[in-house]
XYZ file of C-alpha atoms in Angstrom:
592
model
C -163.611 111.456 -134.590
C -162.679 113.949 -131.982
C -164.697 113.861 -128.754
C -165.338 116.847 -126.637
C -164.215 116.918 -123.031
C -167.818 116.548 -121.880
C -168.281 113.491 -124.077
C -165.101 111.943 -122.770
C -166.207 112.447 -119.177
C -169.645 111.076 -119.925
C -168.192 108.075 -121.680
C -165.881 107.408 -118.757
C -168.729 107.551 -116.312
C -170.753 105.225 -118.519
C -167.904 102.731 -118.624
C -167.562 102.867 -114.845
C -171.282 102.291 -114.411
C -171.194 99.361 -116.812
C -168.150 97.954 -115.060
C -169.832 98.341 -111.679
C -172.956 96.663 -112.987
C -170.890 93.818 -114.381
C -169.115 93.431 -111.061
C -172.452 93.455 -109.210
C -173.860 90.943 -111.633
C -170.799 88.750 -111.186
C -171.086 89.002 -107.419
C -174.772 88.160 -107.462
C -174.204 85.209 -109.783
C -171.815 83.764 -107.213
C -174.622 83.640 -104.670
C -176.035 80.158 -104.561
C -179.215 80.705 -102.529
C -180.019 76.993 -102.423
C -176.582 76.245 -101.016
C -176.883 79.115 -98.549
C -180.183 77.750 -97.249
C -178.640 74.286 -96.922
C -175.739 75.659 -94.889
C -178.041 77.582 -92.539
C -180.265 74.525 -92.087
C -177.260 72.329 -91.320
C -175.908 74.855 -88.825
C -179.279 74.951 -87.066
C -179.492 71.154 -87.004
C -175.971 70.814 -85.627
C -176.562 73.338 -82.824
C -180.162 72.511 -81.854
C -180.981 69.043 -83.125
C -184.092 70.527 -84.778
C -185.061 70.675 -88.459
C -185.201 74.048 -90.187
C -187.451 73.973 -93.236
C -188.139 76.667 -95.848
C -191.516 76.054 -97.470
C -191.749 79.236 -99.529
C -189.621 80.799 -102.283
C -186.063 82.052 -101.819
C -185.112 85.256 -103.625
C -182.321 87.847 -103.818
C -182.910 91.553 -103.170
C -180.551 94.469 -103.806
C -182.226 97.225 -101.823
C -182.017 98.567 -99.220
C -179.289 95.961 -98.661
C -178.129 92.953 -100.589
C -180.057 90.114 -99.001
C -181.311 86.588 -99.486
C -184.976 86.428 -98.483
C -186.717 83.199 -97.513
C -190.476 82.855 -97.063
C -192.432 80.575 -94.698
C -189.618 79.257 -92.513
C -190.330 76.713 -89.755
C -188.373 75.023 -86.962
C -189.514 71.627 -85.710
C -190.666 71.124 -82.130
C -189.773 68.597 -79.444
C -191.333 65.194 -80.124
C -193.599 65.400 -77.065
C -194.871 68.952 -77.694
C -198.460 69.726 -78.658
C -197.493 71.654 -81.813
C -195.460 70.107 -84.641
C -193.540 73.357 -85.126
C -191.898 75.403 -82.386
C -191.216 78.345 -84.687
C -192.872 79.753 -87.787
C -191.642 82.868 -89.608
C -193.326 84.563 -92.528
C -190.081 86.067 -93.825
C -186.378 85.766 -93.015
C -183.857 88.098 -94.667
C -180.100 87.395 -94.556
C -178.126 90.576 -95.252
C -174.836 89.907 -97.086
C -171.550 91.818 -97.279
C -170.513 92.887 -100.810
C -166.721 92.584 -100.653
C -166.481 88.838 -99.859
C -168.649 88.051 -102.882
C -165.780 88.994 -105.234
C -163.730 86.264 -103.568
C -166.611 83.817 -103.999
C -167.401 83.949 -100.281
C -170.715 84.713 -98.610
C -170.638 86.580 -95.329
C -173.951 86.948 -93.455
C -173.959 90.264 -91.592
C -177.501 90.549 -90.248
C -180.770 88.684 -89.995
C -184.287 90.142 -89.944
C -187.238 88.044 -88.789
C -190.695 89.350 -89.631
C -194.071 88.103 -88.363
C -192.714 85.257 -86.283
C -194.617 82.935 -83.942
C -192.726 81.107 -81.192
C -194.418 78.505 -78.983
C -192.731 77.548 -75.692
C -194.090 74.601 -73.717
C -193.200 72.944 -70.410
C -192.257 69.295 -70.628
C -194.472 66.590 -69.124
C -193.338 64.833 -65.979
C -190.587 62.332 -66.572
C -188.881 64.255 -69.358
C -185.252 65.206 -68.807
C -185.749 68.645 -70.345
C -187.671 71.372 -68.550
C -189.281 72.517 -71.794
C -189.113 72.495 -75.596
C -186.594 75.331 -75.458
C -183.944 72.855 -74.258
C -182.282 71.593 -77.423
C -179.674 68.902 -77.953
C -176.791 69.688 -80.341
C -175.919 66.853 -82.710
C -172.659 65.756 -84.262
C -172.811 67.443 -87.647
C -172.294 65.061 -90.610
C -169.033 65.238 -92.527
C -170.733 66.881 -95.498
C -171.297 69.973 -93.399
C -167.675 71.040 -93.667
C -167.824 71.000 -97.464
C -171.196 72.680 -97.610
C -170.074 75.457 -95.267
C -166.867 76.249 -97.147
C -167.077 79.698 -98.653
C -169.546 80.833 -95.986
C -169.008 82.820 -92.800
C -171.248 84.316 -90.149
C -170.327 87.796 -88.923
C -173.694 88.717 -87.485
C -173.627 92.358 -86.497
C -177.390 92.752 -86.194
C -180.535 90.732 -85.562
C -183.918 92.393 -85.942
C -187.232 90.966 -84.729
C -190.428 92.600 -85.990
C -194.002 91.696 -85.036
C -193.203 88.554 -83.057
C -195.739 86.585 -80.987
C -194.409 84.334 -78.214
C -196.743 82.079 -76.233
C -195.992 79.872 -73.235
C -197.941 76.667 -72.654
C -198.177 74.301 -69.724
C -197.258 70.650 -70.158
C -200.945 70.021 -70.900
C -200.895 72.542 -73.741
C -202.817 75.402 -72.107
C -201.572 78.921 -72.941
C -200.751 80.868 -69.754
C -198.477 83.656 -70.993
C -198.140 85.704 -74.159
C -195.449 88.130 -75.295
C -195.965 90.389 -78.296
C -192.736 91.931 -79.563
C -193.275 95.054 -81.615
C -189.565 95.296 -82.279
C -186.387 93.921 -80.767
C -182.981 94.969 -82.098
C -179.734 93.188 -81.285
C -176.596 94.951 -82.501
C -172.886 94.291 -82.078
C -170.823 97.218 -80.782
C -167.186 96.321 -80.233
C -166.992 93.701 -77.492
C -170.624 94.201 -76.540
C -174.056 93.356 -77.878
C -176.642 96.143 -77.549
C -180.271 95.217 -76.826
C -183.310 97.428 -77.389
C -186.893 96.203 -77.503
C -190.530 97.237 -77.108
C -193.058 94.560 -76.199
C -196.295 93.730 -74.399
C -196.426 90.893 -71.888
C -199.993 89.771 -71.163
C -201.151 93.275 -72.209
C -198.608 94.979 -69.927
C -196.105 97.323 -71.609
C -192.587 95.887 -71.427
C -189.301 97.454 -72.487
C -185.801 96.038 -72.472
C -182.614 98.007 -72.999
C -178.987 97.364 -72.133
C -175.975 95.377 -73.214
C -174.269 92.029 -72.798
C -170.935 90.583 -73.845
C -170.660 89.936 -77.560
C -172.749 87.071 -78.905
C -170.424 86.597 -81.862
C -168.199 84.071 -80.114
C -171.202 81.842 -79.459
C -172.211 82.086 -83.096
C -168.696 81.325 -84.308
C -167.505 78.739 -81.829
C -170.565 77.727 -79.855
C -169.832 76.681 -76.253
C -166.738 74.601 -76.896
C -164.773 76.234 -74.058
C -165.600 77.855 -70.693
C -166.422 81.530 -70.924
C -167.741 84.390 -68.789
C -170.778 86.244 -70.056
C -171.616 89.597 -68.457
C -174.832 91.579 -68.804
C -176.374 94.860 -67.690
C -180.020 95.248 -68.656
C -182.848 97.576 -67.634
C -186.312 96.038 -67.791
C -189.376 98.257 -67.676
C -192.677 96.578 -66.815
C -195.812 98.686 -66.675
C -193.595 101.802 -66.413
C -191.612 100.444 -63.461
C -187.933 99.727 -64.039
C -185.684 96.967 -62.749
C -181.964 96.671 -63.355
C -180.386 93.243 -63.833
C -176.617 92.982 -63.977
C -173.820 90.562 -63.257
C -172.009 87.641 -64.835
C -172.741 84.059 -65.879
C -169.920 81.540 -66.205
C -170.754 79.072 -68.981
C -168.956 75.745 -69.235
C -170.183 73.081 -71.694
C -169.189 70.351 -69.232
C -170.748 71.875 -66.092
C -173.834 73.686 -64.862
C -173.859 77.449 -65.505
C -172.684 79.550 -62.557
C -174.444 82.880 -62.014
C -173.504 85.940 -59.997
C -176.389 88.334 -60.606
C -177.960 91.375 -58.982
C -181.504 92.728 -59.232
C -182.455 96.210 -58.075
C -185.695 98.187 -58.325
C -186.998 101.294 -56.596
C -190.573 99.990 -56.770
C -192.410 96.933 -58.081
C -196.198 96.645 -58.152
C -197.429 93.066 -58.573
C -201.121 93.931 -58.684
C -201.128 94.105 -62.465
C -199.293 90.771 -62.675
C -202.017 89.105 -60.606
C -204.353 89.529 -63.581
C -202.012 87.491 -65.772
C -203.384 84.110 -66.964
C -200.285 82.471 -65.477
C -201.015 83.853 -62.002
C -203.464 81.040 -61.263
C -201.757 78.368 -63.301
C -199.638 76.910 -60.523
C -201.426 74.171 -58.635
C -205.179 74.605 -58.501
C -206.854 72.507 -55.835
C -209.454 69.973 -56.917
C -213.064 70.337 -55.859
C -213.517 69.598 -52.165
C -209.852 70.240 -51.330
C -207.815 73.173 -50.101
C -204.345 71.937 -51.080
C -203.513 71.139 -54.679
C -202.290 67.759 -55.936
C -200.778 69.375 -59.022
C -196.965 69.013 -59.011
C -195.260 72.260 -58.073
C -192.625 71.550 -60.717
C -189.408 71.680 -58.703
C -187.822 69.269 -61.192
C -188.490 71.689 -64.061
C -186.592 74.567 -62.475
C -183.332 75.458 -64.264
C -180.185 73.633 -63.168
C -177.577 76.194 -62.155
C -175.190 77.245 -59.418
C -174.338 80.581 -57.924
C -176.152 83.492 -56.337
C -178.783 86.097 -57.177
C -179.144 89.093 -54.870
C -182.271 91.252 -55.013
C -183.127 94.626 -53.463
C -186.502 96.347 -53.928
C -187.417 99.658 -52.321
C -191.192 99.097 -52.243
C -192.796 95.804 -53.276
C -196.589 95.951 -53.614
C -198.240 92.531 -53.397
C -201.346 91.612 -55.440
C -203.621 92.316 -52.450
C -202.147 95.802 -51.983
C -199.898 95.056 -49.008
C -196.617 96.945 -49.286
C -193.256 95.561 -48.243
C -190.433 98.067 -47.870
C -186.668 97.604 -48.074
C -186.937 94.075 -49.414
C -183.622 92.230 -49.513
C -183.146 88.619 -50.541
C -180.343 86.301 -51.641
C -181.083 83.168 -53.673
C -178.270 80.593 -53.752
C -178.063 77.406 -55.804
C -175.436 74.847 -54.828
C -173.840 71.905 -56.598
C -175.642 69.364 -54.378
C -179.034 70.267 -55.927
C -180.042 72.598 -53.089
C -181.694 75.997 -53.370
C -181.745 78.427 -50.461
C -183.365 81.800 -49.871
C -181.297 83.335 -47.110
C -181.545 85.875 -45.840
C -184.952 87.348 -46.687
C -185.853 90.562 -44.880
C -188.287 93.437 -45.299
C -190.270 95.997 -43.384
C -194.056 95.695 -43.177
C -195.659 98.876 -41.912
C -193.673 99.753 -38.811
C -192.613 96.144 -38.319
C -189.710 93.977 -39.399
C -189.800 90.509 -40.992
C -186.880 88.072 -41.181
C -187.079 84.646 -42.824
C -185.153 82.002 -44.726
C -185.961 78.816 -46.636
C -184.201 75.916 -48.289
C -185.081 73.134 -50.725
C -182.852 70.048 -50.830
C -183.056 67.623 -53.742
C -184.743 70.178 -55.976
C -184.735 67.831 -58.963
C -185.081 64.634 -56.948
C -188.031 62.331 -56.383
C -189.058 63.906 -53.069
C -187.752 67.451 -52.491
C -187.274 68.444 -48.836
C -188.459 71.939 -47.934
C -187.806 73.846 -44.723
C -188.579 77.436 -43.775
C -188.529 79.633 -40.703
C -189.282 83.253 -39.938
C -190.594 85.868 -37.565
C -192.395 89.194 -37.808
C -192.768 91.806 -35.103
C -193.645 95.459 -34.631
C -196.510 95.627 -37.145
C -200.270 96.008 -36.653
C -203.169 94.375 -38.452
C -204.693 97.825 -38.805
C -201.706 98.979 -40.897
C -202.048 95.994 -43.197
C -205.801 96.491 -43.621
C -205.218 100.158 -44.435
C -202.798 99.190 -47.229
C -205.483 96.879 -48.596
C -207.944 99.770 -48.662
C -209.952 98.506 -45.658
C -208.880 100.911 -42.920
C -212.500 101.337 -41.773
C -212.866 97.626 -41.018
C -210.108 97.151 -38.455
C -207.883 99.379 -36.358
C -205.112 98.596 -33.909
C -204.070 94.986 -33.487
C -200.336 95.016 -32.685
C -199.089 91.613 -33.746
C -196.125 89.317 -33.897
C -195.716 85.871 -35.370
C -193.105 83.168 -35.856
C -192.804 79.744 -37.465
C -190.432 76.987 -38.400
C -191.653 74.181 -40.646
C -190.190 71.385 -42.708
C -191.679 68.837 -45.061
C -191.170 66.680 -48.144
C -193.242 66.456 -51.271
C -193.829 67.496 -54.855
C -197.290 68.990 -54.393
C -198.869 71.452 -51.980
C -200.997 68.605 -50.611
C -197.950 66.395 -50.104
C -196.033 69.157 -48.333
C -199.000 69.843 -46.024
C -199.506 66.148 -45.230
C -195.825 65.675 -44.303
C -195.361 68.947 -42.427
C -193.566 69.107 -39.083
C -192.824 72.105 -36.897
C -194.796 74.868 -35.234
C -196.275 78.309 -35.807
C -197.468 81.007 -33.441
C -199.236 84.376 -33.628
C -200.255 86.942 -31.041
C -202.554 89.934 -31.627
C -203.234 92.739 -29.168
C -206.125 95.141 -28.709
C -208.084 95.941 -31.882
C -211.476 97.133 -33.042
C -213.072 95.032 -35.787
C -216.205 95.931 -37.710
C -219.060 93.452 -38.069
C -218.721 93.717 -41.843
C -215.180 92.347 -41.619
C -216.292 89.369 -39.546
C -219.288 88.771 -41.808
C -216.987 88.666 -44.840
C -215.847 85.243 -43.655
C -218.909 83.668 -45.282
C -222.032 81.873 -44.115
C -220.200 79.211 -42.141
C -218.055 81.677 -40.194
C -221.102 83.870 -39.497
C -223.019 80.849 -38.202
C -220.197 79.924 -35.830
C -219.862 83.495 -34.579
C -223.594 83.767 -33.990
C -223.610 80.429 -32.175
C -220.890 81.321 -29.700
C -222.071 84.912 -29.247
C -225.680 85.654 -30.279
C -225.361 89.190 -28.863
C -222.847 90.207 -31.530
C -225.783 91.017 -33.811
C -226.631 93.990 -31.595
C -223.374 95.858 -32.186
C -221.500 97.119 -35.231
C -218.037 96.453 -33.807
C -216.164 93.900 -31.741
C -213.554 95.047 -29.233
C -210.750 92.520 -29.346
C -208.566 92.456 -26.265
C -206.234 89.697 -27.421
C -205.986 86.699 -29.727
C -203.318 84.014 -29.590
C -202.632 80.758 -31.404
C -199.900 78.190 -30.990
C -200.059 75.463 -33.656
C -197.697 72.490 -33.403
C -197.785 70.115 -36.377
C -196.441 66.578 -36.598
C -196.675 64.614 -39.847
C -199.465 66.889 -40.983
C -201.488 66.610 -37.757
C -202.122 69.860 -35.889
C -203.052 69.221 -32.247
C -204.796 72.121 -30.531
C -204.868 71.724 -26.775
C -206.412 74.996 -25.592
C -203.693 76.735 -27.620
C -206.048 79.007 -29.574
C -207.731 81.712 -27.572
C -209.644 84.923 -28.216
C -210.691 87.496 -25.635
C -213.145 90.313 -26.388
C -214.935 92.816 -24.192
C -217.877 90.395 -23.863
C -216.574 86.909 -24.495
C -213.645 84.547 -23.904
C -213.192 81.725 -26.428
C -210.842 78.736 -26.336
C -210.392 76.041 -28.986
C -209.473 72.373 -28.588
C -209.182 69.596 -31.136
C -207.169 68.642 -34.156
C -206.709 69.369 -37.860
C -205.312 66.648 -40.108
C -203.751 68.260 -43.188
C -203.409 64.927 -45.030
C -207.092 64.042 -45.442
C -207.898 67.711 -44.699
C -210.265 66.842 -41.865
C -210.906 68.788 -38.690
C -212.560 68.312 -35.321
C -212.618 71.398 -33.127
C -214.456 72.168 -29.912
C -215.192 75.825 -29.174
C -215.398 76.785 -25.514
C -217.010 80.222 -25.059
C -217.437 82.022 -21.743
C -219.712 85.050 -21.437
C -217.980 87.654 -19.245
C -220.551 90.256 -18.189
C -223.128 88.021 -16.570
C -225.854 90.291 -17.878
C -227.289 88.217 -20.724
C -228.954 84.943 -21.481
C -228.641 82.798 -24.577
C -224.903 82.187 -24.265
C -223.438 78.735 -24.941
C -221.774 77.006 -22.011
C -218.430 75.268 -22.306
C -217.692 73.104 -25.269
C -221.126 72.870 -26.867
C -220.108 74.166 -30.304
C -218.158 71.731 -32.454
C -216.731 72.078 -35.951
C -216.185 68.904 -37.992
C -215.930 67.915 -41.653
C -213.158 69.015 -43.977
C -211.187 72.203 -44.477
C -213.080 72.882 -47.695
C -216.491 71.890 -46.316
C -216.608 72.373 -42.527
C -219.798 71.642 -40.591
C -221.070 73.062 -37.322
C -222.628 70.755 -34.767
C -223.024 69.902 -31.092
C -220.340 68.532 -28.818
C -222.410 65.741 -27.295
C -220.027 65.331 -24.369
C -220.560 68.963 -23.456
C -224.310 68.560 -23.718
C -224.342 65.640 -21.282
C -222.180 67.491 -18.777
C -224.310 70.606 -18.808
C -227.795 69.143 -19.340
C -228.533 68.992 -15.623
C -227.859 72.677 -15.109
C -228.894 74.275 -18.391
C -232.019 73.913 -20.496
C -231.108 73.616 -24.179
C -232.995 74.271 -27.376
C -231.411 73.394 -30.711
C -232.620 75.831 -33.336
C -232.439 75.564 -37.144
C -229.477 77.481 -38.561
C -227.381 77.425 -35.416
C -227.298 76.731 -31.710
C -229.106 78.864 -29.164
C -229.550 78.393 -25.438
C -232.902 79.608 -24.169
C -231.991 79.184 -20.535
C -230.842 80.946 -17.430
C -227.589 82.869 -17.416
C -224.742 80.417 -17.949
C -221.915 82.796 -17.090
C -220.788 80.760 -14.133
C -220.610 77.435 -15.956
C -217.108 77.904 -17.350
C -214.194 78.203 -14.981
C -211.338 78.404 -17.491
C -208.789 81.197 -17.043
C -208.222 83.926 -19.638
C -207.712 82.267 -23.049
C -204.631 84.402 -23.735
C -202.822 83.258 -20.591
C -200.140 80.568 -20.692
C -200.631 79.821 -24.375
C -197.564 81.274 -26.059
C -194.246 79.464 -26.355
C -190.866 81.240 -26.432
C -190.673 83.182 -29.687
C -187.064 82.257 -30.471
C -187.973 78.567 -30.197
C -190.955 78.869 -32.523
C -188.812 80.809 -35.021
C -186.353 77.935 -35.104
C -183.616 79.987 -33.463
C -183.663 82.533 -36.286
C -183.813 85.472 -33.888
C -184.544 86.370 -30.305
C -187.958 87.982 -30.007
C -189.513 89.709 -26.982
């Protein structure tokens, strides 16, 4: 039978199609999905020490790519964690290369993870790991080599779709959430490209950039030292930060980082609404300082340096810091230092540094020093949206402090050093002073009943020098305030350990035109920092009883007596109080 040319062509095409289908069928038959799953599980176990389990069916799909698809995949959690599973995935698809199949080899080219839930949790105290994300590789059993023969991993792409990540405290409370709409990781030559869209605690978050290729880690793990570079742009709430630099990774040593962070502007006000913002050390009822461990021992172990530069940093309360520059250095002797730290605040300049020794030890030692000059309280209040409550107030301050402890309470109780602040002429509204609460209002009314007749207070100066030794702050006429009507000096002590205080307030009425003004030392504040009480300095009462008639009224102290302006003979409360600024700043800088 003679065939036409068209029939011959059609027959040839049919034979090619049949041959191709036979080849495809042969290639697919060579795929042992059960064996593939076993190899992946063994690789995960060898590199993480965790168990990967596939609870759903495993199938093979041809379109849009040849892939092995596994349903309901889980990864076990750390033994101490609240959840039995660290990771759950509705569907995992392994994309395979066609050509190796004809040589009875399976090459995994990409992985897609859909509808994944990842739970991160901090470790309880006493655990060597900082969290469940720290995994311990195991020595793979000998059978692994046989099981893995005929398999290779040439991951060119990883795709995450609809992923929910939550972060829990050691007690199991969720404090952070990250919802990943999509996150694509693609190999491009010697680099790995990153591109993702997410929401962190309801704030829009984007990530785009590149790192060195991840393939070498997948192929050889961390068997030899290597340098890993990165250059990533992170956008948070439409503000962008660039992170770039290099990390030296050595399986036998701590990672060494040389990183840079730069941003034109960062606004932390939105971050203050995050659940994690209040998760660090909440004080118990009746206390000011928290006994919750700060968690120094859970900080990552590393060496190297991170340098940061931010054009405008807006704090949660609205205060803006300009030209922020900081360098964070971690050393091999378990020390962490922040030096230098500098920024402009209004028209002023701030310089500071800090260091923690024994970061992961039993009793970390913390020291810090700093000074600020050239700014005004009025500028700060204006940035907080309260310009109508205070104007003026040129100020400068300095401190140097050191302590040891794992909690805020422990650091306060062991504190040593000194701090000092000086404020010049300012006008403060009554509403600002009244915002201090009932106790503050009661004290203000006691020392100056006439303040109720005016809407503002004209501050001429305010100074405070606070030396602290083992948590005890001794105030020996080193706090003074001078207004247009009143001079006030404070004496006493504040013990930061038990959080107790005993302060005597010495007011002196200046004009000599009023009655009802307390003579020296009659107002006393006792109790605790969280629950102070106002009372009478009995010593002062005895001294002045012969010259002044007293009447103790409910809700405060009031003198219904003759003018007491001449009772106090103390000099101006702002005189001879301040110590040399360079000394108080710990020698950080010479201040006027």
